Amino acid sequence: MGENGLKIIGLMANSEDKRIRNILNYSNKIGAEIDEIIPNDLGEIDWREKLYSSNWLVNHSSTILFGENAKLAWSNSMTFAELEGCKSVMIVEVPDNPDDLEGVWGAVIEKIRQINILFLDPEVIDKISKLEGIPRDSLLNKIRMMSLIPIVCSYDTELRSAKVSHSGGNFEVSTNNKLQNYRWISAFLCGLSNSGNEDSGLVDAASGKFLRI
Amino acid sequence: MTLKLGPAGVPLSCKGRTIVEGMDDITVLGLDAMEVQTVRTIQPQHFDQYWQAGILSWNSDFEMNMHGPYYAELLGNKRERNRTLSKMETSLQAGKIVNARHLTFHVGPYGDYDAGDEANEQVANIFSGVVERVREVWGVAEEEEDYAAFPWVHEAEPSLVGIETSGRQELWGTVEEVIEVCNHVEGTVPVLNMGHIHARGHGRLRTSEDYSELFEQVRKTYGGSTFYCHFAGVEHRMGNALHYTQIKKSDLKFEPFAEFLAEEGDWMDITIISDSPLLEHDAMYMLQHYDKARQRLLEIKARDERRVKLAAAQGMDPEELKKREEEEAGARKAQLSSDSVEKLPKEEKKEITNKKSTTMISFEDKEDEDDIF
């Protein structure tokens, strides 16, 4: 376990996947133990060993676009996480080819019951909002309400603003500094593990309070 | 009684991700139903997959079903309602190709309506239109030749339109509301989502009697013996479902439901879809519990029948014999527990005492208890 008693594991699309690596690196800097899974040979992956001791499994929606192995590992990882009591985080961003978004979002919806935290990038919120025909402002809340994901969130770097929809309600909170998305996610996950799931704990975690301690 | 069980979607353990591959895997697991999630548009690759799945289900006992859009606002403003209806249209088109027996739909938030007759009427009106549309889409006589490769379109009944119970107070869909609408709209069926009913009822489904009460309510107010249910673990607070969990982690247990089905479910034809995060794993778990409950019931029946026979042979009343058996079993239990704390030489003593008592009524032998059949 890391300094803060937290272990975060990330499923990479391949060994060069910077998105997941960035989140892991940021998390490591703020005290979490990290590990990664690279889906080269699925038969080689000991899911139980990897996930049993982890608190969070971080996945990215675009991973499914990196071939069959990555797609299968992406799906399997969330199932094993569920079995091993490790919580799943899904980061949704606009894919490199925006036309892939509909397929990617469809795949996320299929796995929605296994996701504990859904992070939507501000840019993707606009697109999903159009795709689903749901107004942008209420998208997070409506997705959470209908899919029963415990936390649906987003962070806008330019506005330094985090939006969180959870079972106790919705809130918006600012961070002191402009954080890069992945850095905010790392801080949020580490913060959550430190402050628990109570409403005030969620606000603290989303405001990046953990980074200031 | 017919019980069909299956997951909501392609099994998690399925190596392929197509519906047909999923159906193969489900069959191998000993399950026989599936509910596919709707897509936004039917692409050519979907069409081919759906048709293959339809053929497979048509030629077997496999029950295919389809779930409509996960997000619905049928009680919203005109724009919201039309948006939902257009998503539902895709589901019913896909349902036809896949030979879906049920199309399951949510209604969504109450919107500007209060819970009550007005909201129910509006929902009933909308679903009348949906049922009409399903019937239009299925089995158009002029299209018979075009659909020669889809025999079910002309030979089977159109999909039934399922209206799902909701798990949150702000969403339309209590059991009463759903039944009320289903009673008024022919071609609709209630979809009893046990997780939702449990959550909305502040954890109301705890014992087999609770299930008995629920189905009695549905039977009395709706009628019919065909049921379509969803089952998953659920975390809930203040009458609201918070999120789905695997069954083992929830206070909504499947054992009481299995017990109810085994003991009182003879009159029912029921399909249970596992929409737990562990889809087919939990569907298997349910099947195992149902089998166990049936086994237990058979054991009890066999024991009762044997008791009646023995009582008749000994000229006793079966109830009297049962009472005597229970007393002796209790005495034996008490003796066994006291023996376990005593030392070894006393063990021999116990054996003698046991032998003494067992010579009186031979069917109370320990050996007998283990080997009822």
XYZ file of C-alpha atoms in Angstrom:
586
model
C 0.000 0.000 0.000
C 1.065 3.596 -0.572
C 1.740 6.262 2.051
C -1.958 7.008 2.178
C -2.894 3.339 2.405
C -4.228 3.393 -1.123
C -3.507 1.281 -4.163
C -4.608 2.296 -7.646
C -4.265 0.032 -10.634
C -4.716 1.105 -14.231
C -5.575 -0.894 -17.308
C -3.428 0.414 -20.126
C -4.479 0.128 -23.763
C -0.842 -0.772 -24.492
C 2.561 -0.086 -22.975
C 2.562 3.450 -24.405
C -0.828 4.471 -23.070
C -0.098 7.906 -21.606
C -3.588 8.632 -20.349
C -3.681 5.908 -17.754
C 0.018 6.269 -17.015
C -0.432 9.964 -16.228
C -3.191 9.225 -13.748
C -1.070 6.548 -12.111
C 1.966 8.819 -11.928
C 0.014 11.687 -10.406
C -1.537 9.315 -7.897
C 1.858 7.963 -7.022
C 3.175 11.471 -6.404
C 0.472 12.063 -3.848
C 1.194 8.880 -2.027
C -0.737 6.048 -3.653
C 0.819 2.744 -4.497
C 0.284 2.101 -8.189
C 0.285 -0.832 -10.543
C -0.625 -1.321 -14.165
C -2.026 -4.035 -16.386
C -0.934 -4.240 -20.005
C -3.171 -6.513 -22.059
C -0.528 -8.141 -24.244
C -1.254 -11.709 -23.322
C -4.560 -12.084 -21.540
C -3.712 -15.582 -20.350
C -0.772 -14.155 -18.421
C -2.784 -11.720 -16.369
C -3.468 -12.823 -12.803
C -6.528 -10.657 -12.284
C -7.145 -11.798 -8.754
C -3.608 -11.051 -7.624
C -3.661 -7.662 -9.340
C -7.074 -6.546 -8.168
C -7.488 -8.162 -4.784
C -5.303 -5.652 -3.009
C -6.284 -2.611 -5.076
C -8.762 0.057 -4.052
C -9.404 1.532 -7.477
C -9.189 0.195 -11.011
C -8.857 2.986 -13.561
C -10.078 2.369 -17.102
C -10.342 4.620 -20.122
C -13.235 4.424 -22.585
C -10.945 4.570 -25.626
C -9.050 1.444 -24.570
C -11.571 -0.661 -26.490
C -10.343 0.916 -29.714
C -6.916 -0.662 -29.321
C -7.745 -4.139 -30.619
C -9.439 -7.277 -29.403
C -7.032 -7.979 -26.528
C -7.456 -4.522 -25.103
C -11.228 -4.693 -25.523
C -11.450 -8.048 -23.790
C -9.129 -6.989 -20.981
C -11.162 -3.807 -20.529
C -14.324 -5.815 -20.075
C -12.738 -8.546 -17.941
C -10.952 -6.097 -15.673
C -14.234 -4.595 -14.457
C -15.768 -8.004 -13.842
C -12.781 -9.178 -11.818
C -12.719 -5.857 -9.987
C -16.352 -6.404 -9.013
C -15.536 -9.898 -7.818
C -12.504 -8.779 -5.842
C -14.129 -5.744 -4.264
C -12.005 -3.215 -6.174
C -13.953 -0.174 -7.376
C -13.975 0.747 -11.044
C -13.361 4.215 -12.396
C -14.188 4.946 -16.026
C -12.705 7.967 -17.782
C -14.655 8.998 -20.860
C -13.039 11.368 -23.336
C -13.611 12.077 -27.001
C -11.706 9.396 -28.959
C -8.972 10.427 -31.405
C -11.507 9.818 -34.127
C -14.647 11.514 -32.802
C -16.810 9.245 -34.976
C -15.882 6.403 -32.646
C -17.618 8.077 -29.717
C -21.021 6.488 -30.293
C -19.529 2.976 -30.214
C -17.329 3.798 -27.241
C -20.188 5.309 -25.260
C -22.364 2.309 -26.140
C -19.670 -0.005 -24.727
C -19.494 2.070 -21.537
C -23.277 1.871 -21.169
C -23.097 -1.911 -21.484
C -20.720 -1.997 -18.511
C -22.455 0.704 -16.545
C -23.442 -1.554 -13.638
C -19.806 -2.304 -12.926
C -18.683 1.312 -12.833
C -18.413 3.114 -9.500
C -17.081 6.446 -10.709
C -17.758 7.787 -14.181
C -15.641 10.769 -15.193
C -16.780 12.719 -18.237
C -14.406 15.153 -19.845
C -16.092 18.559 -20.487
C -15.643 18.150 -24.233
C -17.303 14.745 -24.204
C -20.224 16.068 -22.159
C -21.299 18.205 -25.124
C -21.121 15.299 -27.503
C -22.869 12.779 -25.255
C -25.465 15.382 -24.463
C -26.243 15.615 -28.198
C -26.061 11.848 -28.639
C -28.468 11.186 -25.791
C -30.605 14.250 -26.347
C -30.170 15.301 -22.734
C -29.409 18.954 -21.879
C -25.756 19.475 -20.991
C -26.453 20.924 -17.554
C -28.408 17.941 -16.338
C -26.425 15.217 -18.093
C -24.338 14.081 -15.108
C -27.329 13.887 -12.815
C -29.559 12.169 -15.340
C -26.965 9.560 -16.206
C -26.423 8.830 -12.530
C -30.107 8.715 -11.734
C -30.990 6.316 -14.521
C -27.920 4.102 -14.428
C -27.398 4.112 -10.639
C -23.665 4.793 -10.881
C -22.597 5.957 -7.398
C -20.605 8.970 -8.643
C -20.682 10.760 -11.991
C -18.263 13.665 -12.217
C -16.433 16.085 -14.444
C -13.682 18.671 -14.102
C -13.174 21.754 -16.220
C -9.546 22.835 -16.096
C -10.155 26.310 -17.481
C -12.891 27.097 -14.984
C -11.154 25.198 -12.130
C -14.554 23.719 -11.528
C -15.502 20.185 -10.522
C -19.067 18.918 -10.894
C -20.117 15.865 -8.949
C -23.416 14.025 -8.981
C -23.828 11.362 -6.305
C -26.580 9.592 -4.419
C -26.787 12.412 -1.872
C -27.211 15.135 -4.488
C -25.185 17.287 -6.849
C -22.576 19.944 -6.200
C -20.053 22.097 -7.966
C -16.820 23.096 -6.308
C -13.706 25.016 -7.337
C -10.134 23.973 -6.941
C -7.486 26.455 -5.831
C -5.340 25.904 -8.882
C -5.922 24.927 -12.447
C -5.440 21.185 -12.464
C -5.004 19.042 -15.480
C -7.925 16.586 -15.756
C -5.895 13.525 -14.904
C -4.352 15.277 -11.929
C -7.799 16.171 -10.636
C -8.930 12.535 -11.000
C -5.888 11.342 -9.050
C -6.509 13.905 -6.316
C -10.202 13.007 -6.226
C -9.537 9.291 -5.855
C -6.881 9.805 -3.182
C -9.099 12.359 -1.465
C -12.098 10.032 -1.485
C -10.159 7.264 0.122
C -9.047 9.658 2.839
C -12.284 11.423 3.500
C -14.855 8.693 2.954
C -18.104 8.862 1.069
C -19.920 11.367 3.267
C -21.115 14.504 1.513
C -18.490 16.749 3.122
C -15.814 14.209 2.296
C -16.865 14.233 -1.329
C -16.673 18.020 -1.463
C -13.218 17.975 0.112
C -12.034 15.339 -2.325
C -13.469 17.180 -5.345
C -11.960 20.503 -4.285
C -8.508 18.960 -4.305
C -8.149 19.647 -0.596
C -6.041 16.573 -0.364
C -3.392 18.239 -2.545
C -3.089 21.148 -0.124
C -2.471 19.091 2.999
C -44.071 -24.060 -13.854
C -41.564 -22.744 -16.341
C -38.572 -20.797 -15.105
C -36.220 -19.161 -17.553
C -33.081 -17.457 -16.350
C -30.473 -15.416 -18.124
C -28.318 -12.297 -18.078
C -29.040 -8.761 -19.224
C -26.534 -8.648 -22.041
C -23.713 -10.674 -23.511
C -22.150 -12.705 -20.680
C -19.133 -11.056 -19.107
C -17.142 -14.235 -19.542
C -17.977 -14.503 -23.247
C -14.846 -14.305 -25.347
C -16.696 -12.876 -28.301
C -18.962 -9.907 -27.815
C -21.666 -10.693 -30.331
C -25.163 -11.631 -29.263
C -24.992 -15.025 -30.963
C -21.729 -15.874 -29.188
C -23.360 -14.700 -25.986
C -26.353 -16.976 -26.587
C -24.027 -19.950 -27.098
C -22.285 -19.233 -23.822
C -25.565 -18.778 -21.976
C -26.802 -22.138 -23.252
C -23.571 -23.836 -22.189
C -24.103 -22.432 -18.685
C -27.514 -24.083 -18.536
C -29.405 -20.789 -18.780
C -32.071 -20.114 -21.351
C -32.878 -16.429 -21.656
C -31.174 -13.155 -22.463
C -32.116 -9.535 -22.534
C -30.174 -7.489 -25.018
C -29.593 -3.834 -24.485
C -30.915 -1.536 -27.122
C -28.710 0.296 -29.585
C -29.201 3.782 -30.878
C -29.378 2.870 -34.527
C -29.432 -0.520 -36.182
C -26.266 -0.630 -38.237
C -25.820 -3.301 -40.928
C -23.485 -5.249 -38.633
C -26.112 -5.170 -35.878
C -28.819 -6.249 -38.282
C -26.947 -9.388 -39.282
C -26.190 -10.235 -35.658
C -29.772 -9.656 -34.574
C -31.169 -11.782 -37.372
C -28.838 -14.670 -36.474
C -29.896 -14.346 -32.841
C -33.541 -14.330 -33.928
C -33.090 -17.500 -35.971
C -31.321 -19.209 -33.092
C -34.043 -18.313 -30.609
C -36.786 -19.268 -33.090
C -35.269 -22.720 -33.550
C -34.726 -23.371 -29.872
C -36.293 -22.739 -26.496
C -34.032 -19.788 -25.942
C -35.973 -16.677 -24.971
C -34.726 -13.401 -26.389
C -35.830 -10.099 -24.912
C -34.870 -6.503 -25.446
C -34.392 -3.602 -23.086
C -35.271 -0.156 -24.317
C -33.295 3.054 -23.761
C -31.765 3.279 -20.289
C -32.820 6.897 -20.153
C -36.472 7.756 -20.691
C -38.655 10.821 -20.129
C -42.107 9.720 -21.203
C -43.741 12.117 -18.756
C -41.547 15.003 -19.804
C -42.441 17.810 -22.205
C -43.299 17.074 -25.821
C -39.703 17.280 -26.940
C -38.450 14.956 -24.215
C -41.256 12.498 -24.844
C -40.638 12.418 -28.590
C -36.933 11.917 -28.058
C -37.676 8.920 -25.854
C -40.234 7.568 -28.307
C -37.784 7.754 -31.157
C -35.275 5.727 -29.110
C -38.054 3.264 -28.306
C -38.846 2.930 -32.008
C -35.309 1.650 -32.577
C -35.798 -0.868 -29.772
C -38.986 -2.220 -31.216
C -37.522 -2.482 -34.688
C -34.555 -4.355 -33.228
C -36.915 -6.439 -31.112
C -38.689 -7.626 -34.220
C -35.458 -8.729 -35.909
C -34.198 -10.477 -32.793
C -37.556 -12.200 -32.073
C -37.838 -10.498 -28.691
C -40.605 -11.901 -26.509
C -40.545 -8.850 -24.260
C -39.517 -5.260 -24.854
C -38.789 -3.605 -21.536
C -39.201 0.131 -21.091
C -38.743 2.647 -18.302
C -41.072 5.589 -17.995
C -38.704 8.006 -16.270
C -39.303 10.937 -13.907
C -42.796 12.162 -13.017
C -41.868 15.510 -14.548
C -44.680 18.003 -14.002
C -47.110 15.289 -12.978
C -47.965 14.227 -9.456
C -48.163 10.544 -8.767
C -51.742 9.474 -9.434
C -54.425 8.985 -12.026
C -53.362 11.774 -14.347
C -49.811 10.489 -14.661
C -51.034 6.907 -15.031
C -53.458 7.927 -17.752
C -50.740 9.686 -19.657
C -48.457 6.646 -19.374
C -51.323 4.372 -20.463
C -51.986 6.560 -23.509
C -48.360 6.486 -24.514
C -48.086 2.736 -24.088
C -51.288 2.153 -26.080
C -49.481 3.874 -28.919
C -46.361 1.792 -28.353
C -48.318 -1.477 -28.420
C -50.094 -0.349 -31.577
C -46.760 0.453 -33.160
C -45.322 -2.950 -32.202
C -48.294 -4.616 -33.887
C -47.826 -2.460 -36.975
C -44.177 -3.360 -37.189
C -44.779 -7.088 -36.728
C -46.438 -9.225 -39.322
C -47.558 -6.837 -42.046
C -49.263 -9.180 -44.523
C -47.860 -7.387 -47.594
C -44.356 -7.803 -46.293
C -44.572 -11.549 -45.761
C -42.329 -12.323 -48.721
C -39.774 -9.723 -47.667
C -39.611 -11.366 -44.275
C -39.411 -14.957 -45.450
C -36.149 -15.335 -43.548
C -37.843 -14.107 -40.368
C -40.563 -16.727 -39.820
C -41.398 -15.436 -36.355
C -42.534 -12.111 -37.759
C -45.602 -13.824 -39.219
C -45.898 -16.912 -37.095
C -45.166 -15.706 -33.577
C -47.036 -13.262 -31.402
C -45.564 -9.752 -31.452
C -43.294 -8.794 -28.541
C -45.071 -7.947 -25.323
C -44.373 -4.450 -24.112
C -42.945 -4.583 -20.594
C -43.260 -1.631 -18.243
C -40.564 -1.725 -15.600
C -41.000 -0.829 -11.959
C -38.650 1.952 -10.870
C -36.282 2.092 -7.922
C -36.502 5.758 -7.007
C -39.222 7.920 -5.546
C -38.912 10.581 -8.249
C -39.396 8.064 -11.043
C -42.785 6.834 -12.153
C -43.173 3.094 -11.608
C -44.404 1.740 -8.284
C -45.816 -1.791 -8.514
C -49.327 -0.331 -8.215
C -48.745 2.215 -10.987
C -47.273 -0.348 -13.337
C -50.120 -2.794 -12.740
C -52.696 -0.050 -13.140
C -51.345 0.832 -16.574
C -50.874 -2.795 -17.626
C -54.484 -3.463 -16.675
C -55.634 -0.756 -19.024
C -53.379 -1.460 -21.980
C -53.622 -4.823 -23.640
C -50.293 -6.097 -24.885
C -48.328 -4.726 -21.943
C -46.890 -6.716 -19.049
C -45.442 -5.583 -15.736
C -41.688 -6.002 -15.466
C -41.027 -6.618 -11.800
C -37.567 -5.371 -11.041
C -37.042 -6.918 -7.600
C -34.088 -4.672 -6.762
C -36.185 -1.612 -7.516
C -39.231 -2.884 -5.641
C -37.055 -3.755 -2.658
C -35.348 -0.355 -2.654
C -38.485 1.666 -3.192
C -40.236 -0.312 -0.477
C -37.403 0.444 2.014
C -36.176 -3.158 1.863
C -39.552 -4.856 1.651
C -38.462 -8.176 0.094
C -36.857 -10.148 2.890
C -38.730 -13.409 3.268
C -40.477 -15.848 0.983
C -43.750 -14.534 2.454
C -42.852 -11.068 1.153
C -42.529 -12.502 -2.352
C -45.722 -14.427 -1.888
C -47.478 -11.189 -0.934
C -46.032 -9.362 -3.944
C -47.093 -11.996 -6.462
C -50.470 -12.326 -4.799
C -50.914 -8.580 -5.197
C -49.963 -8.818 -8.859
C -52.136 -11.881 -9.411
C -55.152 -10.288 -7.776
C -54.865 -6.894 -9.417
C -53.427 -7.821 -12.786
C -54.193 -11.488 -13.316
C -52.292 -13.808 -15.549
C -49.570 -16.222 -14.657
C -46.732 -15.068 -16.896
C -44.126 -12.899 -15.229
C -41.035 -11.128 -16.383
C -38.630 -10.059 -13.641
C -35.253 -8.473 -13.146
C -33.093 -9.409 -10.201
C -29.855 -7.879 -8.904
C -28.379 -6.880 -5.600
C -29.070 -3.277 -4.748
C -27.874 -0.698 -2.269
C -30.632 1.593 -1.166
C -31.387 4.452 1.187
C -34.602 6.285 2.056
C -36.610 4.320 -0.472
C -34.217 4.998 -3.318
C -31.948 2.567 -5.123
C -28.397 3.895 -4.967
C -26.601 1.388 -7.114
C -26.590 -2.208 -8.242
C -24.363 -4.709 -6.520
C -23.748 -8.396 -6.839
C -26.421 -10.390 -5.013
C -24.079 -11.613 -2.287
C -23.324 -8.053 -1.223
C -26.905 -6.899 -0.968
C -29.616 -7.182 1.654
C -31.875 -8.358 -1.158
C -31.277 -12.097 -1.070
C -32.309 -14.543 -3.728
C -32.884 -17.495 -1.350
C -36.335 -16.340 -0.189
C -37.393 -15.778 -3.798
C -36.115 -19.252 -4.721
C -37.970 -20.691 -1.755
C -41.177 -18.953 -2.831
C -40.800 -20.148 -6.423
C -40.145 -23.734 -5.342
C -42.961 -23.834 -2.814
C -45.669 -21.685 -4.332
C -44.634 -20.980 -7.894
C -46.338 -23.909 -9.611
C -48.880 -21.663 -11.280
C -46.297 -19.302 -12.742
C -44.348 -19.022 -15.970
C -41.525 -16.755 -15.046
C -38.465 -15.298 -16.724
C -35.811 -13.831 -14.446
C -33.148 -11.626 -15.938
C -30.018 -11.017 -13.923
C -29.043 -7.366 -14.243
C -26.439 -7.576 -11.523
C -22.893 -6.337 -12.185
C -21.997 -10.016 -12.317
C -24.584 -10.806 -14.984
C -24.341 -14.525 -15.758
C -22.466 -15.364 -12.546
C -25.419 -14.165 -10.545
C -27.861 -15.820 -12.958
C -26.059 -19.114 -12.217
C -26.169 -18.315 -8.521
C -29.934 -17.883 -8.799
C -30.309 -21.132 -10.697
C -28.319 -22.987 -8.036
C -30.436 -21.543 -5.267
C -33.626 -22.403 -7.084
C -32.417 -25.994 -7.590
C -31.470 -26.203 -3.907
C -34.858 -24.902 -2.824
C -36.619 -27.445 -5.032
C -34.403 -30.229 -3.717
C -35.189 -29.222 -0.150
C -38.878 -29.181 -0.920
C -38.711 -32.639 -2.487
C -36.897 -33.930 0.594
C -39.570 -32.526 2.860
C -42.320 -33.997 0.682
C -40.616 -37.409 0.654
C -40.228 -37.293 4.435
C -43.873 -36.360 4.891
C -45.045 -39.124 2.578
C -42.932 -41.674 4.411
C -44.256 -40.446 7.715
C -47.830 -40.907 6.534
C -47.039 -44.456 5.424
C -45.259 -45.336 8.665
C -47.981 -43.787 10.763
C -50.574 -45.822 8.902
C -48.519 -48.981 9.423
C -48.249 -48.281 13.148
C -51.832 -47.157 13.459
C -50.836 -43.657 14.524
C -51.815 -40.163 13.482
C -49.065 -38.667 11.218
C -49.131 -35.461 13.257
C -48.556 -37.403 16.454
C -45.697 -39.247 14.810
C -44.223 -35.979 13.613
C -44.365 -34.561 17.116
C -42.664 -37.644 18.481
C -39.965 -37.497 15.841
C -39.307 -33.870 16.646
C -39.060 -34.579 20.372
C -36.634 -37.393 19.765
C -34.586 -35.322 17.350
C -34.434 -32.552 19.963
C -33.366 -34.980 22.668
C -30.719 -36.450 20.404
C -29.402 -33.011 19.567
C -29.201 -32.057 23.221
C -27.406 -35.272 24.043
C -24.946 -34.835 21.208
C -24.045 -31.334 22.303
C -23.543 -32.427 25.919
C -21.486 -35.410 24.747
C -19.168 -33.214 22.785
C -17.926 -31.565 25.985
C -17.597 -34.834 27.837
C -14.569 -37.071 27.689
C -14.013 -40.078 25.489
C -15.197 -42.897 27.810
C -18.548 -41.186 27.939
C -18.767 -41.386 24.161
C -19.348 -45.094 24.459
C -22.147 -44.397 26.900
C -23.847 -42.130 24.400
C -23.751 -44.788 21.730
C -25.551 -47.172 24.027
C -28.208 -44.601 24.883
C -28.690 -43.778 21.238
C -29.042 -47.375 20.310
C -31.649 -47.725 22.983
C -33.747 -44.910 21.670
C -33.353 -45.854 18.038
C -34.608 -49.346 18.562
C -37.931 -47.817 19.440
C -38.520 -46.048 16.153
C -36.228 -47.340 13.473
C -36.888 -44.586 10.883
C -35.229 -42.064 13.178
C -31.851 -43.677 12.512
C -29.127 -41.220 11.712
C -28.401 -43.198 8.591
C -31.990 -42.787 7.546
C -31.877 -39.022 7.898
C -28.999 -38.803 5.493
C -30.530 -41.138 2.985
C -34.106 -40.129 2.684
C -34.696 -41.615 -0.720
